[in-house]
JSON list of C-alpha atoms in Angstrom, two decimals:
[
{"chain": "A", "resi": 29, "resn": "MET", "atom": "CA", "xyz": [-0.09, 0.10, 0.01]},
{"chain": "A", "resi": 30, "resn": "SER", "atom": "CA", "xyz": [1.30, 3.22, -1.24]},
{"chain": "A", "resi": 31, "resn": "LEU", "atom": "CA", "xyz": [1.53, 6.35, 1.06]},
{"chain": "A", "resi": 32, "resn": "PHE", "atom": "CA", "xyz": [-1.24, 8.08, -0.88]},
{"chain": "A", "resi": 33, "resn": "ASP", "atom": "CA", "xyz": [-3.18, 4.99, -0.39]},
{"chain": "A", "resi": 34, "resn": "PHE", "atom": "CA", "xyz": [-3.05, 5.30, 3.49]},
{"chain": "A", "resi": 35, "resn": "VAL", "atom": "CA", "xyz": [-3.75, 8.78, 3.49]},
{"chain": "A", "resi": 36, "resn": "LEU", "atom": "CA", "xyz": [-6.64, 8.31, 1.32]},
{"chain": "A", "resi": 37, "resn": "LEU", "atom": "CA", "xyz": [-7.97, 5.61, 3.56]},
{"chain": "A", "resi": 38, "resn": "ILE", "atom": "CA", "xyz": [-7.29, 7.40, 7.08]},
{"chain": "A", "resi": 39, "resn": "THR", "atom": "CA", "xyz": [-8.76, 10.58, 5.37]},
{"chain": "A", "resi": 40, "resn": "SER", "atom": "CA", "xyz": [-11.93, 9.09, 3.81]},
{"chain": "A", "resi": 41, "resn": "GLY", "atom": "CA", "xyz": [-12.55, 6.86, 7.08]},
{"chain": "A", "resi": 42, "resn": "LEU", "atom": "CA", "xyz": [-12.21, 10.11, 9.35]},
{"chain": "A", "resi": 43, "resn": "ALA", "atom": "CA", "xyz": [-14.49, 12.11, 7.36]},
{"chain": "A", "resi": 44, "resn": "ALA", "atom": "CA", "xyz": [-17.00, 9.31, 7.05]},
{"chain": "A", "resi": 45, "resn": "GLY", "atom": "CA", "xyz": [-16.85, 8.38, 10.74]},
{"chain": "A", "resi": 46, "resn": "PHE", "atom": "CA", "xyz": [-18.05, 12.06, 11.23]},
{"chain": "A", "resi": 47, "resn": "ILE", "atom": "CA", "xyz": [-20.66, 12.06, 8.32]},
{"chain": "A", "resi": 48, "resn": "ASN", "atom": "CA", "xyz": [-22.24, 8.72, 9.74]},
{"chain": "A", "resi": 49, "resn": "ALA", "atom": "CA", "xyz": [-22.03, 9.80, 13.59]},
{"chain": "A", "resi": 50, "resn": "VAL", "atom": "CA", "xyz": [-24.19, 13.02, 12.74]},
{"chain": "A", "resi": 51, "resn": "SER", "atom": "CA", "xyz": [-26.21, 11.49, 9.66]},
{"chain": "A", "resi": 52, "resn": "GLY", "atom": "CA", "xyz": [-25.60, 9.05, 7.03]},
{"chain": "A", "resi": 53, "resn": "GLY", "atom": "CA", "xyz": [-23.70, 8.46, 3.70]},
{"chain": "A", "resi": 54, "resn": "GLY", "atom": "CA", "xyz": [-20.24, 8.52, 4.84]},
{"chain": "A", "resi": 55, "resn": "ALA", "atom": "CA", "xyz": [-19.61, 5.10, 2.90]},
{"chain": "A", "resi": 56, "resn": "MET", "atom": "CA", "xyz": [-20.25, 7.11, -0.30]},
{"chain": "A", "resi": 57, "resn": "LEU", "atom": "CA", "xyz": [-16.50, 7.92, 0.72]},
{"chain": "A", "resi": 58, "resn": "THR", "atom": "CA", "xyz": [-15.20, 4.98, 1.88]},
{"chain": "A", "resi": 59, "resn": "VAL", "atom": "CA", "xyz": [-16.31, 2.43, -0.54]},
{"chain": "A", "resi": 60, "resn": "PRO", "atom": "CA", "xyz": [-15.08, 4.39, -3.68]},
{"chain": "A", "resi": 61, "resn": "ALA", "atom": "CA", "xyz": [-11.72, 4.91, -1.89]},
{"chain": "A", "resi": 62, "resn": "LEU", "atom": "CA", "xyz": [-11.20, 1.12, -1.03]},
{"chain": "A", "resi": 63, "resn": "ILE", "atom": "CA", "xyz": [-12.11, 0.56, -4.63]},
{"chain": "A", "resi": 64, "resn": "PHE", "atom": "CA", "xyz": [-9.90, 2.87, -5.81]},
{"chain": "A", "resi": 65, "resn": "ILE", "atom": "CA", "xyz": [-6.87, 1.09, -3.86]},
{"chain": "A", "resi": 66, "resn": "GLY", "atom": "CA", "xyz": [-7.70, -1.99, -5.67]},
{"chain": "A", "resi": 67, "resn": "LEU", "atom": "CA", "xyz": [-10.43, -3.89, -3.49]},
{"chain": "A", "resi": 68, "resn": "PRO", "atom": "CA", "xyz": [-12.82, -5.71, -5.99]},
{"chain": "A", "resi": 69, "resn": "PRO", "atom": "CA", "xyz": [-16.24, -3.83, -5.31]},
{"chain": "A", "resi": 70, "resn": "GLY", "atom": "CA", "xyz": [-17.81, -6.63, -2.97]},
{"chain": "A", "resi": 71, "resn": "VAL", "atom": "CA", "xyz": [-14.81, -6.92, -0.96]},
{"chain": "A", "resi": 72, "resn": "ALA", "atom": "CA", "xyz": [-15.08, -3.07, -0.63]},
{"chain": "A", "resi": 73, "resn": "ASN", "atom": "CA", "xyz": [-18.65, -3.29, 0.52]},
{"chain": "A", "resi": 74, "resn": "GLY", "atom": "CA", "xyz": [-17.86, -5.94, 3.21]},
{"chain": "A", "resi": 75, "resn": "THR", "atom": "CA", "xyz": [-14.65, -4.32, 4.32]},
{"chain": "A", "resi": 76, "resn": "ASN", "atom": "CA", "xyz": [-16.66, -1.08, 4.79]},
{"chain": "A", "resi": 77, "resn": "ARG", "atom": "CA", "xyz": [-18.74, -2.66, 7.50]},
{"chain": "A", "resi": 78, "resn": "VAL", "atom": "CA", "xyz": [-16.01, -3.36, 9.82]},
{"chain": "A", "resi": 79, "resn": "ALA", "atom": "CA", "xyz": [-15.64, 0.48, 9.98]},
{"chain": "A", "resi": 80, "resn": "VAL", "atom": "CA", "xyz": [-19.42, 1.14, 10.30]},
{"chain": "A", "resi": 81, "resn": "ALA", "atom": "CA", "xyz": [-19.67, -1.15, 13.28]},
{"chain": "A", "resi": 82, "resn": "ILE", "atom": "CA", "xyz": [-16.82, 0.61, 15.00]},
{"chain": "A", "resi": 83, "resn": "GLN", "atom": "CA", "xyz": [-18.44, 4.12, 14.24]},
{"chain": "A", "resi": 84, "resn": "ASN", "atom": "CA", "xyz": [-21.56, 3.04, 15.77]},
{"chain": "A", "resi": 85, "resn": "VAL", "atom": "CA", "xyz": [-19.84, 1.79, 18.70]},
{"chain": "A", "resi": 86, "resn": "ALA", "atom": "CA", "xyz": [-18.15, 5.18, 19.50]},
{"chain": "A", "resi": 87, "resn": "ALA", "atom": "CA", "xyz": [-21.73, 6.95, 18.42]},
{"chain": "A", "resi": 88, "resn": "LEU", "atom": "CA", "xyz": [-23.76, 4.71, 20.58]},
{"chain": "A", "resi": 89, "resn": "ALA", "atom": "CA", "xyz": [-21.18, 5.39, 23.54]},
{"chain": "A", "resi": 90, "resn": "ALA", "atom": "CA", "xyz": [-21.59, 9.22, 22.97]},
{"chain": "A", "resi": 91, "resn": "TYR", "atom": "CA", "xyz": [-25.09, 9.06, 22.80]},
{"chain": "A", "resi": 92, "resn": "GLN", "atom": "CA", "xyz": [-25.60, 6.75, 26.01]},
{"chain": "A", "resi": 93, "resn": "ARG", "atom": "CA", "xyz": [-23.52, 9.29, 27.84]},
{"chain": "A", "resi": 94, "resn": "GLN", "atom": "CA", "xyz": [-25.52, 12.17, 26.99]},
{"chain": "A", "resi": 95, "resn": "GLY", "atom": "CA", "xyz": [-28.38, 10.10, 27.95]},
{"chain": "A", "resi": 96, "resn": "VAL", "atom": "CA", "xyz": [-30.10, 10.55, 24.48]},
{"chain": "A", "resi": 97, "resn": "ALA", "atom": "CA", "xyz": [-31.35, 6.80, 23.67]},
{"chain": "A", "resi": 98, "resn": "ASN", "atom": "CA", "xyz": [-34.64, 4.67, 23.23]},
{"chain": "A", "resi": 99, "resn": "HIS", "atom": "CA", "xyz": [-33.15, 1.07, 23.42]},
{"chain": "A", "resi": 100, "resn": "ARG", "atom": "CA", "xyz": [-36.51, -0.45, 23.50]},
{"chain": "A", "resi": 101, "resn": "LEU", "atom": "CA", "xyz": [-37.68, 1.03, 20.17]},
{"chain": "A", "resi": 102, "resn": "ALA", "atom": "CA", "xyz": [-34.21, 0.71, 18.60]},
{"chain": "A", "resi": 103, "resn": "LEU", "atom": "CA", "xyz": [-33.94, -2.88, 19.34]},
{"chain": "A", "resi": 104, "resn": "SER", "atom": "CA", "xyz": [-37.75, -3.47, 18.40]},
{"chain": "A", "resi": 105, "resn": "LEU", "atom": "CA", "xyz": [-36.92, -2.06, 14.77]},
{"chain": "A", "resi": 106, "resn": "ALA", "atom": "CA", "xyz": [-33.47, -3.71, 14.70]},
{"chain": "A", "resi": 107, "resn": "LEU", "atom": "CA", "xyz": [-35.17, -7.10, 14.71]},
{"chain": "A", "resi": 108, "resn": "PRO", "atom": "CA", "xyz": [-36.86, -6.63, 11.07]},
{"chain": "A", "resi": 109, "resn": "ALA", "atom": "CA", "xyz": [-33.97, -4.57, 9.96]},
{"chain": "A", "resi": 110, "resn": "THR", "atom": "CA", "xyz": [-31.79, -7.59, 10.72]},
{"chain": "A", "resi": 111, "resn": "LEU", "atom": "CA", "xyz": [-33.95, -10.02, 9.12]},
{"chain": "A", "resi": 112, "resn": "GLY", "atom": "CA", "xyz": [-33.97, -7.80, 6.04]},
{"chain": "A", "resi": 113, "resn": "SER", "atom": "CA", "xyz": [-30.26, -7.38, 6.09]},
{"chain": "A", "resi": 114, "resn": "PHE", "atom": "CA", "xyz": [-30.13, -11.04, 5.89]},
{"chain": "A", "resi": 115, "resn": "VAL", "atom": "CA", "xyz": [-31.98, -11.09, 2.46]},
{"chain": "A", "resi": 116, "resn": "GLY", "atom": "CA", "xyz": [-30.02, -8.22, 1.12]},
{"chain": "A", "resi": 117, "resn": "ALA", "atom": "CA", "xyz": [-26.45, -9.89, 2.03]},
{"chain": "A", "resi": 118, "resn": "LEU", "atom": "CA", "xyz": [-27.77, -12.98, 0.48]},
{"chain": "A", "resi": 119, "resn": "ILE", "atom": "CA", "xyz": [-28.70, -10.89, -2.80]},
{"chain": "A", "resi": 120, "resn": "SER", "atom": "CA", "xyz": [-25.18, -9.04, -2.78]},
{"chain": "A", "resi": 121, "resn": "ILE", "atom": "CA", "xyz": [-22.97, -12.06, -2.56]},
{"chain": "A", "resi": 122, "resn": "ARG", "atom": "CA", "xyz": [-24.92, -13.74, -5.34]},
{"chain": "A", "resi": 123, "resn": "LEU", "atom": "CA", "xyz": [-23.55, -10.91, -7.77]},
{"chain": "A", "resi": 124, "resn": "ASP", "atom": "CA", "xyz": [-20.26, -11.02, -9.53]},
{"chain": "A", "resi": 125, "resn": "ASP", "atom": "CA", "xyz": [-17.92, -7.88, -9.35]},
{"chain": "A", "resi": 126, "resn": "ALA", "atom": "CA", "xyz": [-19.39, -6.29, -12.69]},
{"chain": "A", "resi": 127, "resn": "GLN", "atom": "CA", "xyz": [-22.81, -6.81, -11.63]},
{"chain": "A", "resi": 128, "resn": "PHE", "atom": "CA", "xyz": [-22.07, -5.14, -8.18]},
{"chain": "A", "resi": 129, "resn": "ARG", "atom": "CA", "xyz": [-20.19, -2.43, -9.72]},
{"chain": "A", "resi": 130, "resn": "THR", "atom": "CA", "xyz": [-23.07, -1.73, -11.87]},
{"chain": "A", "resi": 131, "resn": "VAL", "atom": "CA", "xyz": [-25.38, -1.43, -9.20]},
{"chain": "A", "resi": 132, "resn": "LEU", "atom": "CA", "xyz": [-22.98, 0.30, -6.88]},
{"chain": "A", "resi": 133, "resn": "GLY", "atom": "CA", "xyz": [-22.57, 3.12, -9.33]},
{"chain": "A", "resi": 134, "resn": "LEU", "atom": "CA", "xyz": [-26.07, 3.55, -9.98]},
{"chain": "A", "resi": 135, "resn": "VAL", "atom": "CA", "xyz": [-26.99, 3.72, -6.30]},
{"chain": "A", "resi": 136, "resn": "MET", "atom": "CA", "xyz": [-24.22, 6.19, -5.87]},
{"chain": "A", "resi": 137, "resn": "LEU", "atom": "CA", "xyz": [-25.56, 8.53, -8.56]},
{"chain": "A", "resi": 138, "resn": "LEU", "atom": "CA", "xyz": [-29.16, 8.35, -7.04]},
{"chain": "A", "resi": 139, "resn": "LEU", "atom": "CA", "xyz": [-27.75, 8.93, -3.58]},
{"chain": "A", "resi": 140, "resn": "ILE", "atom": "CA", "xyz": [-25.86, 12.27, -4.36]},
{"chain": "A", "resi": 141, "resn": "GLY", "atom": "CA", "xyz": [-29.27, 13.98, -4.68]},
{"chain": "A", "resi": 142, "resn": "GLN", "atom": "CA", "xyz": [-30.69, 12.11, -1.18]},
{"chain": "A", "resi": 143, "resn": "VAL", "atom": "CA", "xyz": [-27.33, 13.38, 0.48]},
{"chain": "A", "resi": 144, "resn": "LEU", "atom": "CA", "xyz": [-27.42, 16.86, -0.74]},
{"chain": "A", "resi": 145, "resn": "LEU", "atom": "CA", "xyz": [-31.30, 17.34, 0.26]},
{"chain": "A", "resi": 146, "resn": "GLU", "atom": "CA", "xyz": [-31.04, 15.22, 3.42]},
{"chain": "A", "resi": 147, "resn": "PRO", "atom": "CA", "xyz": [-31.55, 18.31, 5.80]},
{"chain": "A", "resi": 148, "resn": "ARG", "atom": "CA", "xyz": [-34.46, 19.22, 3.60]},
{"chain": "A", "resi": 149, "resn": "LEU", "atom": "CA", "xyz": [-35.74, 15.55, 3.82]},
{"chain": "A", "resi": 150, "resn": "ASN", "atom": "CA", "xyz": [-35.41, 15.49, 7.68]},
{"chain": "A", "resi": 151, "resn": "ALA", "atom": "CA", "xyz": [-37.12, 18.85, 7.88]},
{"chain": "A", "resi": 152, "resn": "ARG", "atom": "CA", "xyz": [-40.08, 17.64, 5.66]},
{"chain": "A", "resi": 153, "resn": "ALA", "atom": "CA", "xyz": [-40.11, 14.26, 7.56]},
{"chain": "A", "resi": 154, "resn": "ALA", "atom": "CA", "xyz": [-40.61, 16.27, 10.97]},
{"chain": "A", "resi": 155, "resn": "ALA", "atom": "CA", "xyz": [-43.19, 18.14, 9.78]},
{"chain": "A", "resi": 156, "resn": "LEU", "atom": "CA", "xyz": [-44.89, 15.10, 8.62]},
{"chain": "A", "resi": 157, "resn": "GLN", "atom": "CA", "xyz": [-44.57, 13.58, 12.03]},
{"chain": "A", "resi": 158, "resn": "GLN", "atom": "CA", "xyz": [-46.91, 10.71, 12.55]},
{"chain": "A", "resi": 159, "resn": "THR", "atom": "CA", "xyz": [-47.30, 8.53, 15.53]},
{"chain": "A", "resi": 160, "resn": "LEU", "atom": "CA", "xyz": [-47.12, 5.10, 14.33]},
{"chain": "A", "resi": 161, "resn": "LYS", "atom": "CA", "xyz": [-44.12, 4.58, 17.08]},
{"chain": "A", "resi": 162, "resn": "GLU", "atom": "CA", "xyz": [-44.03, 0.93, 16.71]},
{"chain": "A", "resi": 163, "resn": "GLY", "atom": "CA", "xyz": [-46.53, -0.34, 14.30]},
{"chain": "A", "resi": 164, "resn": "TRP", "atom": "CA", "xyz": [-46.45, -3.28, 11.69]},
{"chain": "A", "resi": 165, "resn": "VAL", "atom": "CA", "xyz": [-45.93, -0.10, 9.03]},
{"chain": "A", "resi": 166, "resn": "LEU", "atom": "CA", "xyz": [-42.96, 1.07, 10.77]},
{"chain": "A", "resi": 167, "resn": "SER", "atom": "CA", "xyz": [-41.68, -2.79, 10.97]},
{"chain": "A", "resi": 168, "resn": "LEU", "atom": "CA", "xyz": [-42.39, -3.28, 7.37]},
{"chain": "A", "resi": 169, "resn": "VAL", "atom": "CA", "xyz": [-40.51, -0.04, 6.54]},
{"chain": "A", "resi": 170, "resn": "PHE", "atom": "CA", "xyz": [-37.44, -1.33, 8.47]},
{"chain": "A", "resi": 171, "resn": "PHE", "atom": "CA", "xyz": [-37.26, -4.68, 7.03]},
{"chain": "A", "resi": 172, "resn": "VAL", "atom": "CA", "xyz": [-37.05, -2.81, 3.50]},
{"chain": "A", "resi": 173, "resn": "LEU", "atom": "CA", "xyz": [-34.64, -0.47, 4.96]},
{"chain": "A", "resi": 174, "resn": "GLY", "atom": "CA", "xyz": [-32.46, -4.12, 6.11]},
{"chain": "A", "resi": 175, "resn": "ILE", "atom": "CA", "xyz": [-32.61, -5.39, 2.85]},
{"chain": "A", "resi": 176, "resn": "TYR", "atom": "CA", "xyz": [-31.19, -2.16, 1.44]},
{"chain": "A", "resi": 177, "resn": "GLY", "atom": "CA", "xyz": [-28.75, -2.03, 4.06]},
{"chain": "A", "resi": 178, "resn": "GLY", "atom": "CA", "xyz": [-27.35, -6.00, 3.94]},
{"chain": "A", "resi": 179, "resn": "PHE", "atom": "CA", "xyz": [-27.20, -5.54, 0.31]},
{"chain": "A", "resi": 180, "resn": "LEU", "atom": "CA", "xyz": [-25.41, -1.91, 0.06]},
{"chain": "A", "resi": 181, "resn": "GLN", "atom": "CA", "xyz": [-25.16, -0.05, 3.08]},
{"chain": "A", "resi": 182, "resn": "ILE", "atom": "CA", "xyz": [-24.38, 2.97, 1.62]},
{"chain": "A", "resi": 183, "resn": "GLY", "atom": "CA", "xyz": [-26.47, 5.88, 2.80]},
{"chain": "A", "resi": 184, "resn": "VAL", "atom": "CA", "xyz": [-28.73, 3.75, 4.76]},
{"chain": "A", "resi": 185, "resn": "GLY", "atom": "CA", "xyz": [-28.37, 5.94, 7.84]},
{"chain": "A", "resi": 186, "resn": "ILE", "atom": "CA", "xyz": [-30.18, 8.78, 5.88]},
{"chain": "A", "resi": 187, "resn": "PHE", "atom": "CA", "xyz": [-33.00, 6.48, 4.95]},
{"chain": "A", "resi": 188, "resn": "ILE", "atom": "CA", "xyz": [-33.48, 5.40, 8.62]},
{"chain": "A", "resi": 189, "resn": "LEU", "atom": "CA", "xyz": [-33.38, 8.75, 9.92]},
{"chain": "A", "resi": 190, "resn": "VAL", "atom": "CA", "xyz": [-35.90, 9.93, 7.54]},
{"chain": "A", "resi": 191, "resn": "ALA", "atom": "CA", "xyz": [-38.11, 7.02, 8.43]},
{"chain": "A", "resi": 192, "resn": "LEU", "atom": "CA", "xyz": [-37.67, 7.63, 12.08]},
{"chain": "A", "resi": 193, "resn": "SER", "atom": "CA", "xyz": [-38.50, 11.43, 11.86]},
{"chain": "A", "resi": 194, "resn": "ALA", "atom": "CA", "xyz": [-41.50, 10.64, 9.58]},
{"chain": "A", "resi": 195, "resn": "PHE", "atom": "CA", "xyz": [-43.05, 7.61, 10.92]},
{"chain": "A", "resi": 196, "resn": "GLY", "atom": "CA", "xyz": [-41.59, 7.34, 14.28]},
{"chain": "A", "resi": 197, "resn": "GLY", "atom": "CA", "xyz": [-42.44, 10.93, 15.40]},
{"chain": "A", "resi": 198, "resn": "MET", "atom": "CA", "xyz": [-39.03, 11.74, 16.76]},
{"chain": "A", "resi": 199, "resn": "ASP", "atom": "CA", "xyz": [-36.65, 14.49, 16.81]},
{"chain": "A", "resi": 200, "resn": "LEU", "atom": "CA", "xyz": [-33.10, 14.27, 14.88]},
{"chain": "A", "resi": 201, "resn": "VAL", "atom": "CA", "xyz": [-31.20, 13.96, 17.64]},
{"chain": "A", "resi": 202, "resn": "LEU", "atom": "CA", "xyz": [-33.08, 10.71, 19.30]},
{"chain": "A", "resi": 203, "resn": "ALA", "atom": "CA", "xyz": [-33.51, 9.35, 15.68]},
{"chain": "A", "resi": 204, "resn": "ASN", "atom": "CA", "xyz": [-29.77, 9.70, 15.24]},
{"chain": "A", "resi": 205, "resn": "SER", "atom": "CA", "xyz": [-29.42, 7.80, 18.57]},
{"chain": "A", "resi": 206, "resn": "VAL", "atom": "CA", "xyz": [-31.65, 5.13, 17.36]},
{"chain": "A", "resi": 207, "resn": "LYS", "atom": "CA", "xyz": [-30.11, 4.74, 13.95]},
{"chain": "A", "resi": 208, "resn": "VAL", "atom": "CA", "xyz": [-27.02, 3.79, 15.10]},
{"chain": "A", "resi": 209, "resn": "THR", "atom": "CA", "xyz": [-28.37, 1.55, 17.23]},
{"chain": "A", "resi": 210, "resn": "ILE", "atom": "CA", "xyz": [-30.12, -0.21, 14.60]},
{"chain": "A", "resi": 211, "resn": "VAL", "atom": "CA", "xyz": [-27.12, -0.11, 11.91]},
{"chain": "A", "resi": 212, "resn": "LEU", "atom": "CA", "xyz": [-24.89, -1.47, 14.55]}
]
């Protein structure tokens, strides 16, 4: 690994850690960086999960210290999300590198708009605040989010925040705390 590769990975990892802790979409930096240094797309996607897990442990500890948590809700939503993630992971491992690279490229192009519009999406979702809290609709939403997260994971944090704000009726800070638990 060259010095440039090392600096690229450290820089993208630090930036992604910050982005993921306060919102989501950090993998839009790290996965391409891992591919750029030579990892196959599927391996880069899988490798990125290690960093995401570590980031979420750190973020969860910080939210816990601040007393911002709803573990009961987070764990109740983590169950359908985890089941969905197994489905998504099964889909992901069945694709060859060329297919995965195509899907990754398309998703990243589609997510650029989501990342740029995220503050507006969260504001709109907060204005819609419905009080489903823990109904079957919310479980279904998190199962589908789990499929996407298990398949690709890039940007899933943004979608979780929007879902928690719109369907869970919670503010952004608490939603972020719940998000890091679910993603972990």
